[in-house]
PDB file of C-alpha atoms in Angstrom:
ATOM      1  CA  MET P 212      -4.844  -4.020 -20.728  1.00 88.00           C
ATOM      2  CA  LYS P 213      -1.313  -3.275 -19.515  1.00 95.00           C
ATOM      3  CA  ASN P 214      -0.467  -3.535 -15.822  1.00 97.00           C
ATOM      4  CA  ILE P 215       1.694  -0.581 -14.750  1.00 98.00           C
ATOM      5  CA  ALA P 216       3.199  -0.332 -11.268  1.00 98.00           C
ATOM      6  CA  PHE P 217       3.499   2.942  -9.389  1.00 98.00           C
ATOM      7  CA  ILE P 218       5.481   3.655  -6.240  1.00 98.00           C
ATOM      8  CA  PHE P 219       4.693   6.947  -4.512  1.00 97.00           C
ATOM      9  CA  ALA P 220       7.563   8.204  -2.397  1.00 95.00           C
ATOM     10  CA  ARG P 221       7.654  11.788  -1.186  1.00 91.00           C
ATOM     11  CA  GLY P 222      10.687  13.308   0.453  1.00 88.00           C
ATOM     12  CA  GLY P 223       9.077  14.446   3.697  1.00 75.00           C
ATOM     13  CA  SER P 224       8.392  11.870   6.414  1.00 74.00           C
ATOM     14  CA  LYS P 225       7.764  13.051   9.962  1.00 73.00           C
ATOM     15  CA  GLY P 226       7.398   9.585  11.477  1.00 73.00           C
ATOM     16  CA  LEU P 227      10.779   8.406  10.176  1.00 84.00           C
ATOM     17  CA  PRO P 228      12.831  11.047   8.325  1.00 81.00           C
ATOM     18  CA  GLY P 229      14.384   9.796   5.078  1.00 89.00           C
ATOM     19  CA  LYS P 230      12.298   6.622   5.387  1.00 93.00           C
ATOM     20  CA  ASN P 231      11.861   5.843   1.708  1.00 95.00           C
ATOM     21  CA  ILE P 232      15.582   5.484   1.010  1.00 95.00           C
ATOM     22  CA  ARG P 233      16.682   4.470   4.501  1.00 95.00           C
ATOM     23  CA  PRO P 234      18.796   1.268   4.283  1.00 96.00           C
ATOM     24  CA  LEU P 235      16.861  -1.834   5.322  1.00 95.00           C
ATOM     25  CA  ASN P 236      19.184  -4.824   5.663  1.00 93.00           C
ATOM     26  CA  GLY P 237      21.589  -3.189   3.216  1.00 92.00           C
ATOM     27  CA  LYS P 238      19.112  -1.908   0.598  1.00 96.00           C
ATOM     28  CA  PRO P 239      17.181   1.371   0.326  1.00 97.00           C
ATOM     29  CA  LEU P 240      13.590   0.793   1.424  1.00 97.00           C
ATOM     30  CA  ILE P 241      12.187   1.800  -1.973  1.00 97.00           C
ATOM     31  CA  GLN P 242      14.300  -0.827  -3.708  1.00 98.00           C
ATOM     32  CA  TYR P 243      12.170  -3.621  -2.235  1.00 98.00           C
ATOM     33  CA  SER P 244       9.020  -2.322  -3.937  1.00 98.00           C
ATOM     34  CA  ILE P 245      10.815  -1.768  -7.240  1.00 98.00           C
ATOM     35  CA  GLU P 246      12.330  -5.254  -7.199  1.00 98.00           C
ATOM     36  CA  THR P 247       9.000  -6.890  -6.369  1.00 98.00           C
ATOM     37  CA  ALA P 248       7.309  -5.033  -9.232  1.00 98.00           C
ATOM     38  CA  LYS P 249      10.015  -6.165 -11.629  1.00 97.00           C
ATOM     39  CA  GLN P 250       9.576  -9.775 -10.486  1.00 97.00           C
ATOM     40  CA  CYS P 251       5.902  -9.697 -11.498  1.00 98.00           C
ATOM     41  CA  ILE P 252       5.556 -11.171 -14.974  1.00 97.00           C
ATOM     42  CA  SER P 253       2.289  -9.342 -15.610  1.00 97.00           C
ATOM     43  CA  ILE P 254       3.695  -5.861 -14.859  1.00 98.00           C
ATOM     44  CA  SER P 255       5.090  -4.128 -17.931  1.00 96.00           C
ATOM     45  CA  GLU P 256       6.544  -0.926 -16.442  1.00 96.00           C
ATOM     46  CA  VAL P 257       7.505   0.529 -13.057  1.00 98.00           C
ATOM     47  CA  TYR P 258       7.254   4.222 -12.198  1.00 98.00           C
ATOM     48  CA  VAL P 259       8.282   6.099  -9.065  1.00 98.00           C
ATOM     49  CA  SER P 260       6.441   9.341  -8.351  1.00 97.00           C
ATOM     50  CA  THR P 261       8.465  11.649  -6.136  1.00 96.00           C
ATOM     51  CA  ASP P 262       9.264  15.270  -5.355  1.00 94.00           C
ATOM     52  CA  ASP P 263      12.694  14.390  -3.974  1.00 94.00           C
ATOM     53  CA  ALA P 264      15.950  14.335  -6.003  1.00 95.00           C
ATOM     54  CA  ALA P 265      17.648  11.739  -3.785  1.00 95.00           C
ATOM     55  CA  ILE P 266      14.693   9.367  -4.070  1.00 96.00           C
ATOM     56  CA  ALA P 267      14.603   9.930  -7.837  1.00 97.00           C
ATOM     57  CA  ASP P 268      18.302   9.010  -8.111  1.00 97.00           C
ATOM     58  CA  VAL P 269      17.854   5.797  -6.123  1.00 97.00           C
ATOM     59  CA  ALA P 270      14.736   4.871  -8.112  1.00 97.00           C
ATOM     60  CA  SER P 271      16.559   5.356 -11.427  1.00 97.00           C
ATOM     61  CA  THR P 272      19.517   3.317 -10.219  1.00 97.00           C
ATOM     62  CA  CYS P 273      17.121   0.505  -9.293  1.00 97.00           C
ATOM     63  CA  GLY P 274      15.619   0.508 -12.781  1.00 96.00           C
ATOM     64  CA  ALA P 275      12.383   2.452 -12.278  1.00 97.00           C
ATOM     65  CA  ARG P 276      11.186   5.353 -14.399  1.00 97.00           C
ATOM     66  CA  VAL P 277      10.708   8.604 -12.500  1.00 97.00           C
ATOM     67  CA  ILE P 278       7.713  10.942 -12.473  1.00 97.00           C
ATOM     68  CA  LEU P 279       8.552  14.274 -10.844  1.00 96.00           C
ATOM     69  CA  ARG P 280       5.661  15.205  -8.579  1.00 94.00           C
ATOM     70  CA  PRO P 281       4.868  18.871  -7.874  1.00 93.00           C
ATOM     71  CA  LYS P 282       5.658  19.942  -4.300  1.00 90.00           C
ATOM     72  CA  GLU P 283       2.020  20.831  -3.647  1.00 92.00           C
ATOM     73  CA  LEU P 284       1.093  17.192  -4.260  1.00 92.00           C
ATOM     74  CA  ALA P 285       3.770  15.897  -1.878  1.00 89.00           C
ATOM     75  CA  SER P 286       2.937  17.761   1.347  1.00 86.00           C
ATOM     76  CA  ASP P 287       1.650  16.212   4.576  1.00 84.00           C
ATOM     77  CA  THR P 288      -1.823  17.506   3.820  1.00 85.00           C
ATOM     78  CA  ALA P 289      -2.069  16.620   0.120  1.00 89.00           C
ATOM     79  CA  PRO P 290      -4.399  13.639  -0.507  1.00 92.00           C
ATOM     80  CA  GLU P 291      -2.441  10.760  -2.030  1.00 92.00           C
ATOM     81  CA  TRP P 292      -5.272  10.298  -4.520  1.00 96.00           C
ATOM     82  CA  LEU P 293      -4.192  13.552  -6.202  1.00 96.00           C
ATOM     83  CA  GLY P 294      -0.699  12.085  -6.557  1.00 96.00           C
ATOM     84  CA  TRP P 295      -2.280   9.010  -8.146  1.00 97.00           C
ATOM     85  CA  GLN P 296      -4.172  11.184 -10.608  1.00 97.00           C
ATOM     86  CA  HIS P 297      -1.028  13.155 -11.483  1.00 97.00           C
ATOM     87  CA  ALA P 298       0.880   9.933 -12.222  1.00 97.00           C
ATOM     88  CA  VAL P 299      -1.923   8.511 -14.350  1.00 97.00           C
ATOM     89  CA  GLN P 300      -2.213  11.767 -16.299  1.00 97.00           C
ATOM     90  CA  TYR P 301       1.558  11.689 -16.896  1.00 96.00           C
ATOM     91  CA  VAL P 302       1.438   8.190 -18.384  1.00 96.00           C
ATOM     92  CA  CYS P 303      -1.613   9.077 -20.477  1.00 95.00           C
ATOM     93  CA  GLU P 304      -0.200  12.336 -21.840  1.00 94.00           C
ATOM     94  CA  VAL P 305       3.556  11.720 -22.001  1.00 91.00           C
ATOM     95  CA  GLU P 306       3.635   7.993 -22.734  1.00 89.00           C
ATOM     96  CA  GLY P 307       0.428   7.917 -24.779  1.00 92.00           C
ATOM     97  CA  ILE P 308      -1.086   5.015 -22.823  1.00 91.00           C
ATOM     98  CA  GLU P 309      -4.668   5.920 -21.958  1.00 87.00           C
ATOM     99  CA  ASP P 310      -6.209   2.714 -20.658  1.00 93.00           C
ATOM    100  CA  PHE P 311      -4.231   0.578 -18.239  1.00 97.00           C
ATOM    101  CA  ARG P 312      -4.430  -1.228 -14.934  1.00 97.00           C
ATOM    102  CA  PHE P 313      -2.975   0.855 -12.107  1.00 98.00           C
ATOM    103  CA  VAL P 314      -0.956  -1.073  -9.481  1.00 98.00           C
ATOM    104  CA  SER P 315       0.226   0.880  -6.434  1.00 98.00           C
ATOM    105  CA  LEU P 316       3.056  -0.690  -4.400  1.00 98.00           C
ATOM    106  CA  PRO P 317       3.853   1.632  -1.472  1.00 97.00           C
ATOM    107  CA  CYS P 318       7.427   1.700  -0.171  1.00 95.00           C
ATOM    108  CA  THR P 319       6.171   0.994   3.331  1.00 95.00           C
ATOM    109  CA  SER P 320       5.506  -2.720   2.658  1.00 97.00           C
ATOM    110  CA  PRO P 321       8.925  -4.174   1.816  1.00 97.00           C
ATOM    111  CA  LEU P 322       8.004  -7.726   2.873  1.00 97.00           C
ATOM    112  CA  ARG P 323       5.297  -8.306   0.249  1.00 97.00           C
ATOM    113  CA  SER P 324       5.830 -11.065  -2.300  1.00 97.00           C
ATOM    114  CA  SER P 325       5.355 -10.922  -6.049  1.00 97.00           C
ATOM    115  CA  ALA P 326       2.658 -13.589  -5.544  1.00 97.00           C
ATOM    116  CA  ASP P 327       0.681 -11.150  -3.357  1.00 98.00           C
ATOM    117  CA  VAL P 328       0.788  -8.602  -6.161  1.00 98.00           C
ATOM    118  CA  GLU P 329      -0.100 -11.055  -8.906  1.00 98.00           C
ATOM    119  CA  GLN P 330      -3.017 -12.392  -6.875  1.00 98.00           C
ATOM    120  CA  ALA P 331      -4.447  -8.864  -6.491  1.00 98.00           C
ATOM    121  CA  ILE P 332      -4.007  -8.131 -10.199  1.00 98.00           C
ATOM    122  CA  ASN P 333      -5.715 -11.401 -11.103  1.00 97.00           C
ATOM    123  CA  LYS P 334      -8.648 -10.677  -8.777  1.00 96.00           C
ATOM    124  CA  ALA P 335      -9.093  -7.165 -10.169  1.00 95.00           C
ATOM    125  CA  GLN P 336      -8.983  -8.542 -13.701  1.00 94.00           C
ATOM    126  CA  HIS P 337     -11.369 -11.472 -13.330  1.00 94.00           C
ATOM    127  CA  GLU P 338     -13.860 -10.630 -10.568  1.00 93.00           C
ATOM    128  CA  GLY P 339     -15.480  -7.546 -12.054  1.00 90.00           C
ATOM    129  CA  VAL P 340     -14.424  -5.158  -9.283  1.00 95.00           C
ATOM    130  CA  ASP P 341     -13.296  -1.543  -9.433  1.00 97.00           C
ATOM    131  CA  VAL P 342     -10.540  -1.922  -6.853  1.00 97.00           C
ATOM    132  CA  CYS P 343      -8.623  -4.757  -5.213  1.00 98.00           C
ATOM    133  CA  ILE P 344      -6.773  -3.967  -1.994  1.00 98.00           C
ATOM    134  CA  SER P 345      -4.830  -6.069   0.509  1.00 98.00           C
ATOM    135  CA  ILE P 346      -5.913  -6.897   4.050  1.00 98.00           C
ATOM    136  CA  THR P 347      -4.559  -8.799   7.042  1.00 97.00           C
ATOM    137  CA  PRO P 348      -6.310 -10.026  10.232  1.00 94.00           C
ATOM    138  CA  ALA P 349      -6.648  -7.157  12.729  1.00 93.00           C
ATOM    139  CA  ASN P 350      -5.150  -7.318  16.209  1.00 88.00           C
ATOM    140  CA  ARG P 351      -8.012  -5.261  17.661  1.00 87.00           C
ATOM    141  CA  SER P 352     -11.756  -5.450  17.129  1.00 87.00           C
ATOM    142  CA  PRO P 353     -14.229  -2.538  17.271  1.00 88.00           C
ATOM    143  CA  TYR P 354     -16.778  -5.108  18.509  1.00 85.00           C
ATOM    144  CA  PHE P 355     -14.682  -6.249  21.480  1.00 83.00           C
ATOM    145  CA  ASN P 356     -11.581  -4.305  22.573  1.00 83.00           C
ATOM    146  CA  MET P 357     -11.648  -0.917  20.839  1.00 89.00           C
ATOM    147  CA  VAL P 358     -13.350   1.966  22.648  1.00 92.00           C
ATOM    148  CA  THR P 359     -14.316   5.616  22.281  1.00 94.00           C
ATOM    149  CA  GLN P 360     -14.160   8.158  25.098  1.00 94.00           C
ATOM    150  CA  ASN P 361     -16.620  11.012  25.559  1.00 93.00           C
ATOM    151  CA  THR P 362     -15.948  14.450  27.087  1.00 92.00           C
ATOM    152  CA  SER P 363     -16.706  13.198  30.588  1.00 93.00           C
ATOM    153  CA  GLY P 364     -14.216  10.345  30.265  1.00 94.00           C
ATOM    154  CA  GLU P 365     -16.739   7.544  29.873  1.00 94.00           C
ATOM    155  CA  LEU P 366     -15.801   4.691  27.553  1.00 93.00           C
ATOM    156  CA  ALA P 367     -17.925   2.747  25.111  1.00 90.00           C
ATOM    157  CA  ILE P 368     -17.226  -0.077  22.651  1.00 87.00           C
ATOM    158  CA  VAL P 369     -16.821   1.379  19.151  1.00 91.00           C
ATOM    159  CA  ILE P 370     -19.443  -0.952  17.642  1.00 87.00           C
ATOM    160  CA  ALA P 371     -21.686  -2.465  20.293  1.00 82.00           C
ATOM    161  CA  PRO P 372     -23.016  -5.871  19.150  1.00 76.00           C
ATOM    162  CA  GLU P 373     -26.719  -6.583  19.655  1.00 71.00           C
ATOM    163  CA  GLN P 374     -25.682  -9.376  21.982  1.00 70.00           C
ATOM    164  CA  GLY P 375     -22.705  -9.067  24.315  1.00 68.00           C
ATOM    165  CA  VAL P 376     -19.404 -10.542  23.159  1.00 69.00           C
ATOM    166  CA  ALA P 377     -17.535 -12.296  25.951  1.00 64.00           C
ATOM    167  CA  ARG P 378     -14.622 -13.538  23.829  1.00 69.00           C
ATOM    168  CA  ARG P 379     -12.811 -11.929  20.916  1.00 69.00           C
ATOM    169  CA  GLN P 380     -13.307 -15.131  18.947  1.00 72.00           C
ATOM    170  CA  ASP P 381     -17.079 -14.558  19.096  1.00 73.00           C
ATOM    171  CA  ALA P 382     -16.869 -11.074  17.558  1.00 76.00           C
ATOM    172  CA  PRO P 383     -17.281 -10.579  13.791  1.00 82.00           C
ATOM    173  CA  GLU P 384     -13.968 -11.006  11.966  1.00 87.00           C
ATOM    174  CA  VAL P 385     -12.322  -7.705  11.038  1.00 91.00           C
ATOM    175  CA  PHE P 386      -9.237  -6.852   9.011  1.00 95.00           C
ATOM    176  CA  ASP P 387      -6.626  -4.133   8.729  1.00 95.00           C
ATOM    177  CA  ILE P 388      -6.114  -2.576   5.313  1.00 96.00           C
ATOM    178  CA  THR P 389      -2.455  -3.025   4.423  1.00 96.00           C
ATOM    179  CA  THR P 390      -0.194  -1.100   2.065  1.00 96.00           C
ATOM    180  CA  VAL P 391       0.922  -4.279   0.301  1.00 98.00           C
ATOM    181  CA  VAL P 392      -0.935  -3.598  -2.962  1.00 98.00           C
ATOM    182  CA  TYR P 393      -3.758  -1.573  -4.497  1.00 98.00           C
ATOM    183  CA  VAL P 394      -5.060  -2.416  -7.962  1.00 98.00           C
ATOM    184  CA  THR P 395      -7.559  -0.428  -9.999  1.00 98.00           C
ATOM    185  CA  SER P 396      -7.814   1.110 -13.466  1.00 97.00           C
ATOM    186  CA  SER P 397      -6.477   4.371 -14.850  1.00 97.00           C
ATOM    187  CA  LYS P 398     -10.064   5.393 -15.643  1.00 97.00           C
ATOM    188  CA  PHE P 399     -11.214   4.809 -12.053  1.00 97.00           C
ATOM    189  CA  VAL P 400      -8.358   6.896 -10.643  1.00 97.00           C
ATOM    190  CA  LEU P 401      -9.129   9.809 -12.946  1.00 97.00           C
ATOM    191  CA  GLU P 402     -12.901   9.730 -12.509  1.00 96.00           C
ATOM    192  CA  GLN P 403     -13.278   8.961  -8.797  1.00 96.00           C
ATOM    193  CA  ARG P 404     -12.070  10.511  -5.537  1.00 91.00           C
ATOM    194  CA  GLY P 405     -11.222   7.507  -3.402  1.00 94.00           C
ATOM    195  CA  ILE P 406     -10.904   3.727  -3.165  1.00 95.00           C
ATOM    196  CA  PHE P 407     -14.351   3.120  -1.706  1.00 95.00           C
ATOM    197  CA  SER P 408     -16.105   5.064  -4.446  1.00 94.00           C
ATOM    198  CA  GLY P 409     -16.527   1.741  -6.233  1.00 94.00           C
ATOM    199  CA  LYS P 410     -16.826  -2.008  -5.722  1.00 96.00           C
ATOM    200  CA  VAL P 411     -13.877  -3.186  -3.617  1.00 97.00           C
ATOM    201  CA  HIS P 412     -12.537  -6.712  -3.082  1.00 97.00           C
ATOM    202  CA  ALA P 413      -9.358  -7.794  -1.317  1.00 97.00           C
ATOM    203  CA  VAL P 414      -6.611 -10.366  -1.096  1.00 98.00           C
ATOM    204  CA  GLU P 415      -5.578 -11.510   2.366  1.00 97.00           C
ATOM    205  CA  VAL P 416      -1.887 -11.268   3.241  1.00 97.00           C
ATOM    206  CA  PRO P 417      -0.301 -12.940   6.300  1.00 95.00           C
ATOM    207  CA  LYS P 418       1.009 -10.639   9.016  1.00 94.00           C
ATOM    208  CA  GLU P 419       4.653 -11.452   8.305  1.00 93.00           C
ATOM    209  CA  ARG P 420       4.298  -9.953   4.817  1.00 96.00           C
ATOM    210  CA  ALA P 421       2.003  -7.094   5.835  1.00 96.00           C
ATOM    211  CA  VAL P 422       4.352  -4.990   7.991  1.00 95.00           C
ATOM    212  CA  ASP P 423       3.600  -1.329   7.232  1.00 95.00           C
ATOM    213  CA  ILE P 424       6.566   0.905   8.066  1.00 94.00           C
ATOM    214  CA  ASP P 425       5.478   4.182   9.641  1.00 91.00           C
ATOM    215  CA  ASP P 426       8.041   4.666  12.411  1.00 92.00           C
ATOM    216  CA  ILE P 427      11.331   3.287  13.697  1.00 94.00           C
ATOM    217  CA  TYR P 428       9.612   0.436  15.558  1.00 95.00           C
ATOM    218  CA  ASP P 429       7.976  -0.819  12.360  1.00 94.00           C
ATOM    219  CA  PHE P 430      11.367  -0.509  10.669  1.00 95.00           C
ATOM    220  CA  MET P 431      13.020  -2.580  13.402  1.00 95.00           C
ATOM    221  CA  LEU P 432      10.307  -5.234  13.079  1.00 95.00           C
ATOM    222  CA  ALA P 433      10.887  -5.479   9.328  1.00 96.00           C
ATOM    223  CA  GLU P 434      14.639  -5.777   9.916  1.00 94.00           C
ATOM    224  CA  ALA P 435      14.084  -8.580  12.422  1.00 95.00           C
ATOM    225  CA  ILE P 436      11.790 -10.518  10.067  1.00 93.00           C
ATOM    226  CA  LEU P 437      14.231 -10.165   7.174  1.00 93.00           C
ATOM    227  CA  ALA P 438      17.131 -11.267   9.392  1.00 90.00           C
ATOM    228  CA  LYS P 439      15.216 -14.387  10.435  1.00 85.00           C
ATOM    229  CA  LYS P 440      14.408 -15.179   6.801  1.00 79.00           C
ATOM    230  CA  VAL P 441      18.124 -15.007   5.989  1.00 70.00           C
ATOM    231  CA  GLU P 442      18.965 -17.127   9.027  1.00 66.00           C
ATOM    232  CA  TYR P 443      16.510 -19.871   8.054  1.00 65.00           C
ATOM    233  CA  GLY P 444      17.135 -19.565   4.325  1.00 63.00           C
ATOM    234  CA  ALA P 445      13.543 -18.574   3.603  1.00 58.00           C
TER     235      ALA P 445
END
């Protein structure tokens, strides 16, 4: 089964306008995902799905193949899963490849490594799961320091343990889902409606490679980490 990488990059971004091609340490943000995909020996092709001409131009320049996404699948309210299905249908119908492993590498995780991606592909291939995602240790815990607030202003722990938790270390371990990598099959994308419709496993990624760029502060953090890597020759 072929492994095909997809990068979904729409033109509109309210949190950080122009985010997907904004220069990060001298390179458009999307270039990091394309380069990582191309470094993965097991990935045979890289596609960028976008509704934006500028993003399409950058993607082509970086060596990715472009899938033009309809505007209605690139709005703030359009579920990304529909964009996934559109891309899979394109490869099936236009390229004639009907059964392949789908690898999503969002632009928002430029610090991922090719090893992170290969590990997820390997787990999806050999552990009999429908989906492999990436996770990283969470800073907050719903068992300890995350709360809800009712209409009268009273607070309550999101998930109250049967026995009180005095220290965060005593709470059950929880993780954040990252945008480093998602691996599934073309069949699963077409037949299901979401990641957790099937059996899901994960690979754990350290925080320094799991930065998810949503706003300018995330962008600045990624810049700082990359600058330090250059400084120390990492």
